[in-house]
Amino acid sequence: MKTSERIIEILLFLSAATAVMVVALIIIFLLKEGIPVLAKVGVANFCLGMNWNPIAIAGEPSYGIFPMIVASFYVAIGSLIIAVPLGITCAVFLAEIAPSWARSILKHAIELLVGIPSVILGFIGLVLLVPFIRDHFGGWGFSILTGSIILAIMALPRIISISDDAIRSVPREYKEASLALGATHWHTIRKVILPSARSGIVAAVILAMATSIGETMAVVMVTGSPSILPDPIYDILDPVRPMTSNIVLEMSYATGDHASALFATGIVLFVVVAVLNIISHKALKSKMGTRR
Amino acid sequence: MSEIEIESRNLDLWYGSAQALKKISMAMPEKKVTAIIGPSGCGKSTFIRCINRMNDLVKGCRITGELLFEGADIYGNDMDAVELRKKIGMVFQKPNPFPMSIYDNIAYGPRVHGLRNKEELDRIVEESLKASALWDEVGDLLDQSAVDLSGGQQQRLCIARTLAVKPKVILFDEPCSALDPISTAKIEDLINMLKHDYTIVIVTHNMQQAARVSDHTAFFLLGELVEFGKTKQIFELPDKKSTEDYITGRFG
């Protein structure tokens, strides 16, 4: 009995350890592959360099990914600008207004949306959205705007479901207190329910941003690929190359320092996403703290 | 004899198919305290929550019969629940201050109703806190979070918040069930003060409390009104056997 318990405990520990080990190994591998080029050109030059020219025909190759970092943030923030207002209003509707039958239909629809593989969204974006934007707004069609729209579609279900949870976990007593004072339902939502759910909603938004920055397939298919800043910088109809695209587009033929530079791009991506995830966790934690 | 403020006539209430209130008829006079007592699940909270239409939030809740406030049907087509709740305030079982400052809690109601003038708000906050005997304790701490107050202080804050809207009626739904005896005594003192200006309906499972604070008492059992009358009479000479059994502690 005692030994069998012991064995089970050890097995459980080993399975838990495996998950941690895998993460650790991935990080170690990423660092090992990426660090040589970072050491060679310098972290600052790599992150802030404007020029990405890994296979120089004449002269030295250069590895600057600043335009790609900007591109990643551009499409991610663009997606939030579209998805956050839509997502939060949808969550308010779901949590506060929808009758239960409408709620269950919407919930299922949103789950379906999560299940759509990103390559399909990318494909739809490529076939429908790119020509639409080209014809109606101008430019190539491959653009920050197109990427933002596709990413917004992907971010919506996540923002909706986490915000919905946050709104529904606001104590019912707050709502009753507000209504009993003669406030309308809308006033109660704006002044009591949303502020009480704020930290959960903020966490949802940051998490959505982290996933948007890390999203690859759909983005590659609709944003184009030039590794330069948009010109002028605010032109959202210009094509760009986010960090994820950089890796996907060049990994099949990169060797030596070039391959290392792609891994280094991965390191930067990993750090950005990790920081956003930590902030999102912190936001959720702070909610727990203030709740009685 | 004072005027009747709230009157219920043959009020029935169902949650889905379960009937929670059966033919409740009683009249609550103006500027008096009416206590509703009875064992758990007897419908007393359900009844009080009809008066300010809090049951509107409950899905599948259906009401028939008449419930009148100042002669107007609370469930009539032309009754606006939001307007009604301005006149009929409510203090809940569990103290439920908003997670905001003490000041903002009390100013919430007046702000809802469109008051923006800072001096006026300041005056209402002070008045309400004084009326709920909380000013001496928190007058200097108005910017502090209301959630940090003790349970009894939170409950008096909730009373102050209700007073700030200047209602005519205040409904108390077991206001002391989550409080210690000293805080309970303070709330009871407060109710005795408030009844000079407000019509009060209080639900309580504490019979001594009903005896101490109320002018009239209604005894509910299994969704029915068993007996309603002057508190003194209900406690000293009840008509019905079940009232006597409950009051003397034979069940409940």
Coordinates of C-alpha atoms in Angstrom, one line a residue, chain A residues 13-290:
Chain A
F13 CA 5.4 14.3 -10.2
L14 CA 7.2 13.0 -13.3
S15 CA 4.3 14.0 -15.6
A16 CA 4.1 17.4 -14.0
A17 CA 7.9 17.7 -14.4
T18 CA 7.7 16.8 -18.1
A19 CA 5.6 19.8 -18.9
V20 CA 8.0 22.1 -17.2
M21 CA 10.9 20.4 -18.7
V22 CA 9.5 20.8 -22.2
V23 CA 9.1 24.5 -21.7
A24 CA 12.6 24.8 -20.2
L25 CA 14.1 22.9 -23.1
I26 CA 12.4 25.0 -25.7
I27 CA 13.6 28.2 -24.0
I28 CA 17.1 26.8 -23.8
F29 CA 17.1 25.7 -27.4
L30 CA 15.7 29.1 -28.5
L31 CA 18.4 30.9 -26.6
K32 CA 21.2 28.6 -27.8
E33 CA 20.2 29.1 -31.4
G34 CA 19.5 32.8 -31.2
I35 CA 22.2 34.1 -29.0
P36 CA 25.1 33.8 -31.4
V37 CA 23.6 36.4 -33.8
L38 CA 22.5 38.6 -30.9
A39 CA 26.0 38.6 -29.5
K40 CA 27.5 39.4 -33.0
V41 CA 25.3 42.4 -33.9
G42 CA 24.2 43.4 -30.3
V43 CA 20.8 43.2 -28.8
A44 CA 20.1 46.9 -29.4
N45 CA 21.2 46.8 -33.0
F46 CA 19.1 43.7 -33.6
C47 CA 15.9 45.1 -32.0
L48 CA 16.3 48.7 -33.2
G49 CA 18.0 48.1 -36.6
M50 CA 16.0 49.3 -39.5
N51 CA 17.5 47.1 -42.2
W52 CA 16.8 43.4 -42.7
N53 CA 19.1 42.0 -45.3
P54 CA 20.2 38.5 -44.3
I55 CA 21.5 37.3 -47.6
A56 CA 23.6 40.2 -48.8
I57 CA 24.8 39.7 -52.3
A58 CA 27.4 42.4 -51.9
G59 CA 28.7 43.6 -48.5
E60 CA 27.8 42.5 -45.0
P61 CA 24.4 41.1 -44.2
S62 CA 22.4 43.1 -41.7
Y63 CA 19.9 41.9 -39.2
G64 CA 17.5 44.7 -37.9
I65 CA 14.0 43.7 -36.9
F66 CA 12.6 47.1 -35.7
P67 CA 10.1 47.4 -38.6
M68 CA 8.9 43.9 -37.7
I69 CA 8.5 44.7 -34.0
V70 CA 6.5 47.8 -35.0
A71 CA 4.5 45.7 -37.5
S72 CA 3.6 43.1 -34.8
F73 CA 2.4 45.8 -32.5
Y74 CA 0.6 47.6 -35.3
V75 CA -1.5 44.7 -36.3
A76 CA -2.1 43.5 -32.7
I77 CA -3.2 47.0 -31.5
G78 CA -5.2 47.4 -34.7
S79 CA -7.0 44.2 -33.9
L80 CA -7.8 45.4 -30.4
I81 CA -9.2 48.7 -31.6
I82 CA -11.7 46.7 -33.6
A83 CA -12.3 43.7 -31.2
V84 CA -12.3 45.4 -27.8
P85 CA -15.4 47.6 -28.2
L86 CA -17.2 44.8 -30.1
G87 CA -16.2 42.2 -27.6
I88 CA -17.1 44.1 -24.5
T89 CA -20.5 45.2 -25.8
C90 CA -21.1 41.6 -26.8
A91 CA -20.1 40.4 -23.4
V92 CA -22.4 42.9 -21.7
F93 CA -25.2 41.7 -23.9
L94 CA -24.5 38.1 -23.1
A95 CA -24.1 38.5 -19.4
E96 CA -26.7 41.1 -18.6
I97 CA -29.3 41.4 -21.3
A98 CA -29.6 38.2 -23.4
P99 CA -32.4 35.8 -22.5
S100 CA -31.1 32.4 -21.8
W101 CA -32.0 31.0 -25.3
A102 CA -30.1 33.8 -27.0
R103 CA -27.2 33.4 -24.6
S104 CA -26.8 29.7 -25.4
I105 CA -27.0 30.3 -29.2
L106 CA -24.3 33.1 -28.9
K107 CA -22.1 31.0 -26.6
H108 CA -22.1 28.1 -29.1
A109 CA -21.4 30.5 -32.0
I110 CA -18.5 31.9 -30.2
E111 CA -17.1 28.5 -29.4
L112 CA -17.3 27.7 -33.1
L113 CA -15.4 30.8 -33.9
V114 CA -12.6 29.7 -31.5
G115 CA -12.5 26.4 -33.4
I116 CA -11.9 27.8 -36.8
P117 CA -8.2 27.0 -37.8
S118 CA -6.3 30.2 -38.4
V119 CA -5.3 29.1 -41.8
I120 CA -8.9 29.1 -42.9
L121 CA -9.4 32.6 -41.6
G122 CA -6.2 33.6 -43.4
F123 CA -7.5 32.0 -46.6
I124 CA -10.8 33.8 -46.3
G125 CA -8.9 37.0 -45.7
L126 CA -6.7 36.4 -48.7
V127 CA -9.6 35.6 -51.0
L128 CA -12.2 38.1 -49.8
L129 CA -10.7 40.8 -47.7
V130 CA -7.5 41.5 -49.5
P131 CA -9.2 42.3 -52.9
F132 CA -12.0 44.1 -51.0
I133 CA -9.5 46.5 -49.3
R134 CA -7.5 46.9 -52.5
D135 CA -10.6 47.9 -54.5
H136 CA -12.3 50.1 -51.9
F137 CA -9.5 51.6 -49.9
G138 CA -6.5 51.4 -52.2
G139 CA -3.0 50.0 -51.7
W140 CA -2.0 46.4 -52.3
G141 CA -4.8 44.9 -50.2
F142 CA -2.1 43.2 -48.1
S143 CA -1.9 45.6 -45.2
I144 CA -1.9 46.4 -41.6
L145 CA -5.7 47.0 -41.8
T146 CA -6.3 43.6 -43.3
G147 CA -4.2 41.8 -40.7
S148 CA -5.9 43.8 -37.9
I149 CA -9.4 42.7 -39.2
I150 CA -8.5 39.1 -39.4
L151 CA -6.8 39.2 -36.0
A152 CA -9.8 41.0 -34.5
I153 CA -12.0 38.1 -35.6
M154 CA -9.6 35.7 -33.9
A155 CA -9.4 37.8 -30.7
L156 CA -13.2 38.4 -30.4
P157 CA -14.2 35.1 -28.8
R158 CA -11.4 35.3 -26.3
I159 CA -12.3 38.8 -25.3
I160 CA -16.0 38.0 -25.1
S161 CA -15.7 34.9 -23.0
I162 CA -13.3 36.2 -20.5
S163 CA -15.2 39.5 -20.2
D164 CA -18.4 37.6 -19.9
D165 CA -17.0 35.6 -17.0
A166 CA -15.7 38.8 -15.4
I167 CA -19.1 40.5 -15.7
R168 CA -21.0 37.5 -14.4
S169 CA -18.7 37.2 -11.4
V170 CA -19.6 40.7 -10.2
P171 CA -21.5 40.0 -7.0
R172 CA -25.3 40.1 -7.6
E173 CA -25.6 42.3 -4.5
Y174 CA -23.9 45.2 -6.2
K175 CA -26.5 45.1 -9.0
E176 CA -29.4 44.8 -6.6
A177 CA -28.1 47.7 -4.5
S178 CA -27.9 49.9 -7.6
L179 CA -31.3 49.0 -8.9
A180 CA -32.9 49.5 -5.5
L181 CA -31.6 53.0 -5.5
G182 CA -33.6 53.7 -8.6
A183 CA -30.8 53.4 -11.1
T184 CA -31.7 52.0 -14.6
H185 CA -30.2 48.8 -15.7
W186 CA -28.0 50.6 -18.2
H187 CA -26.7 53.0 -15.5
T188 CA -26.0 50.0 -13.3
I189 CA -24.0 48.3 -16.0
R190 CA -22.0 51.4 -16.7
K191 CA -21.3 52.7 -13.2
V192 CA -21.3 49.5 -11.1
I193 CA -21.0 46.3 -13.1
L194 CA -18.3 47.3 -15.6
P195 CA -16.1 49.1 -13.1
S196 CA -16.3 46.0 -10.8
A197 CA -15.4 43.7 -13.7
R198 CA -12.7 46.0 -15.0
S199 CA -9.6 44.0 -14.0
G200 CA -11.0 40.9 -15.6
I201 CA -11.7 42.8 -18.8
V202 CA -8.3 44.3 -18.8
A203 CA -6.8 40.8 -18.4
A204 CA -8.8 39.6 -21.3
V205 CA -7.7 42.5 -23.5
I206 CA -4.0 42.0 -22.7
L207 CA -4.2 38.2 -23.2
A208 CA -5.9 38.9 -26.6
M209 CA -3.0 41.2 -27.5
A210 CA -0.5 38.5 -26.6
T211 CA -2.2 35.9 -28.8
S212 CA -2.5 38.5 -31.6
I213 CA 1.2 39.2 -31.5
G214 CA 2.0 35.5 -31.5
E215 CA -0.5 34.6 -34.3
T216 CA 1.2 33.5 -37.4
M217 CA -0.6 31.8 -40.2
A218 CA -3.5 34.1 -40.8
V219 CA -1.2 37.1 -40.5
V220 CA 1.3 35.8 -43.0
M221 CA -1.4 35.4 -45.5
V222 CA -2.9 38.9 -45.4
T223 CA -0.3 41.4 -44.3
G224 CA 2.3 41.1 -47.1
S225 CA 6.0 40.7 -46.4
P226 CA 8.2 43.8 -46.8
S227 CA 10.5 44.2 -43.9
I228 CA 10.3 48.0 -43.8
L229 CA 8.2 50.5 -41.8
P230 CA 5.0 51.7 -43.4
D231 CA 5.6 55.0 -45.3
P232 CA 4.2 57.3 -44.0
I233 CA 4.4 55.6 -40.6
Y234 CA 0.6 55.8 -40.0
D235 CA -0.4 54.4 -43.4
I236 CA -2.4 51.4 -42.3
L237 CA -2.9 50.3 -46.0
D238 CA 0.8 49.5 -46.3
P239 CA 1.9 45.9 -46.3
V240 CA 4.2 44.9 -43.3
R241 CA 6.0 41.9 -42.0
P242 CA 5.3 41.1 -38.4
M243 CA 7.9 39.0 -36.4
T244 CA 6.0 35.8 -36.8
S245 CA 5.8 36.2 -40.6
N246 CA 9.6 36.8 -40.7
I247 CA 10.2 33.4 -39.2
V248 CA 7.7 31.5 -41.4
L249 CA 8.7 33.2 -44.6
E250 CA 12.5 32.6 -44.4
M251 CA 12.9 29.4 -42.2
S252 CA 12.9 27.1 -45.2
Y253 CA 16.1 28.4 -46.7
A254 CA 17.9 30.1 -43.8
T255 CA 21.3 28.8 -42.8
G256 CA 24.1 30.0 -40.4
D257 CA 23.7 33.5 -39.0
H258 CA 20.5 34.0 -41.0
A259 CA 18.9 31.0 -39.2
S260 CA 20.2 32.2 -35.9
A261 CA 18.7 35.6 -36.6
L262 CA 15.3 34.0 -37.1
F263 CA 15.6 32.3 -33.7
A264 CA 16.6 35.6 -32.3
T265 CA 13.4 37.0 -33.7
G266 CA 11.7 34.1 -31.9
I267 CA 13.4 35.2 -28.6
V268 CA 12.1 38.8 -29.0
L269 CA 8.6 37.4 -29.8
F270 CA 8.7 35.1 -26.8
V271 CA 9.7 37.8 -24.4
V272 CA 7.0 40.2 -25.6
V273 CA 4.3 37.5 -25.3
A274 CA 5.6 36.4 -21.9
V275 CA 5.6 39.9 -20.6
L276 CA 2.0 40.4 -21.8
N277 CA 0.9 37.2 -20.2
I278 CA 2.4 38.1 -16.9
I279 CA 0.7 41.5 -17.0
S280 CA -2.6 39.8 -17.8
H281 CA -2.1 37.4 -14.8
K282 CA -1.3 40.3 -12.5
A283 CA -4.5 42.1 -13.6
L284 CA -6.6 39.0 -12.8
K285 CA -4.8 38.5 -9.4
S286 CA -5.4 42.1 -8.4
K287 CA -9.1 41.5 -8.9
M288 CA -9.0 38.6 -6.5
G289 CA -7.3 40.9 -4.0
T290 CA -9.9 43.6 -4.0

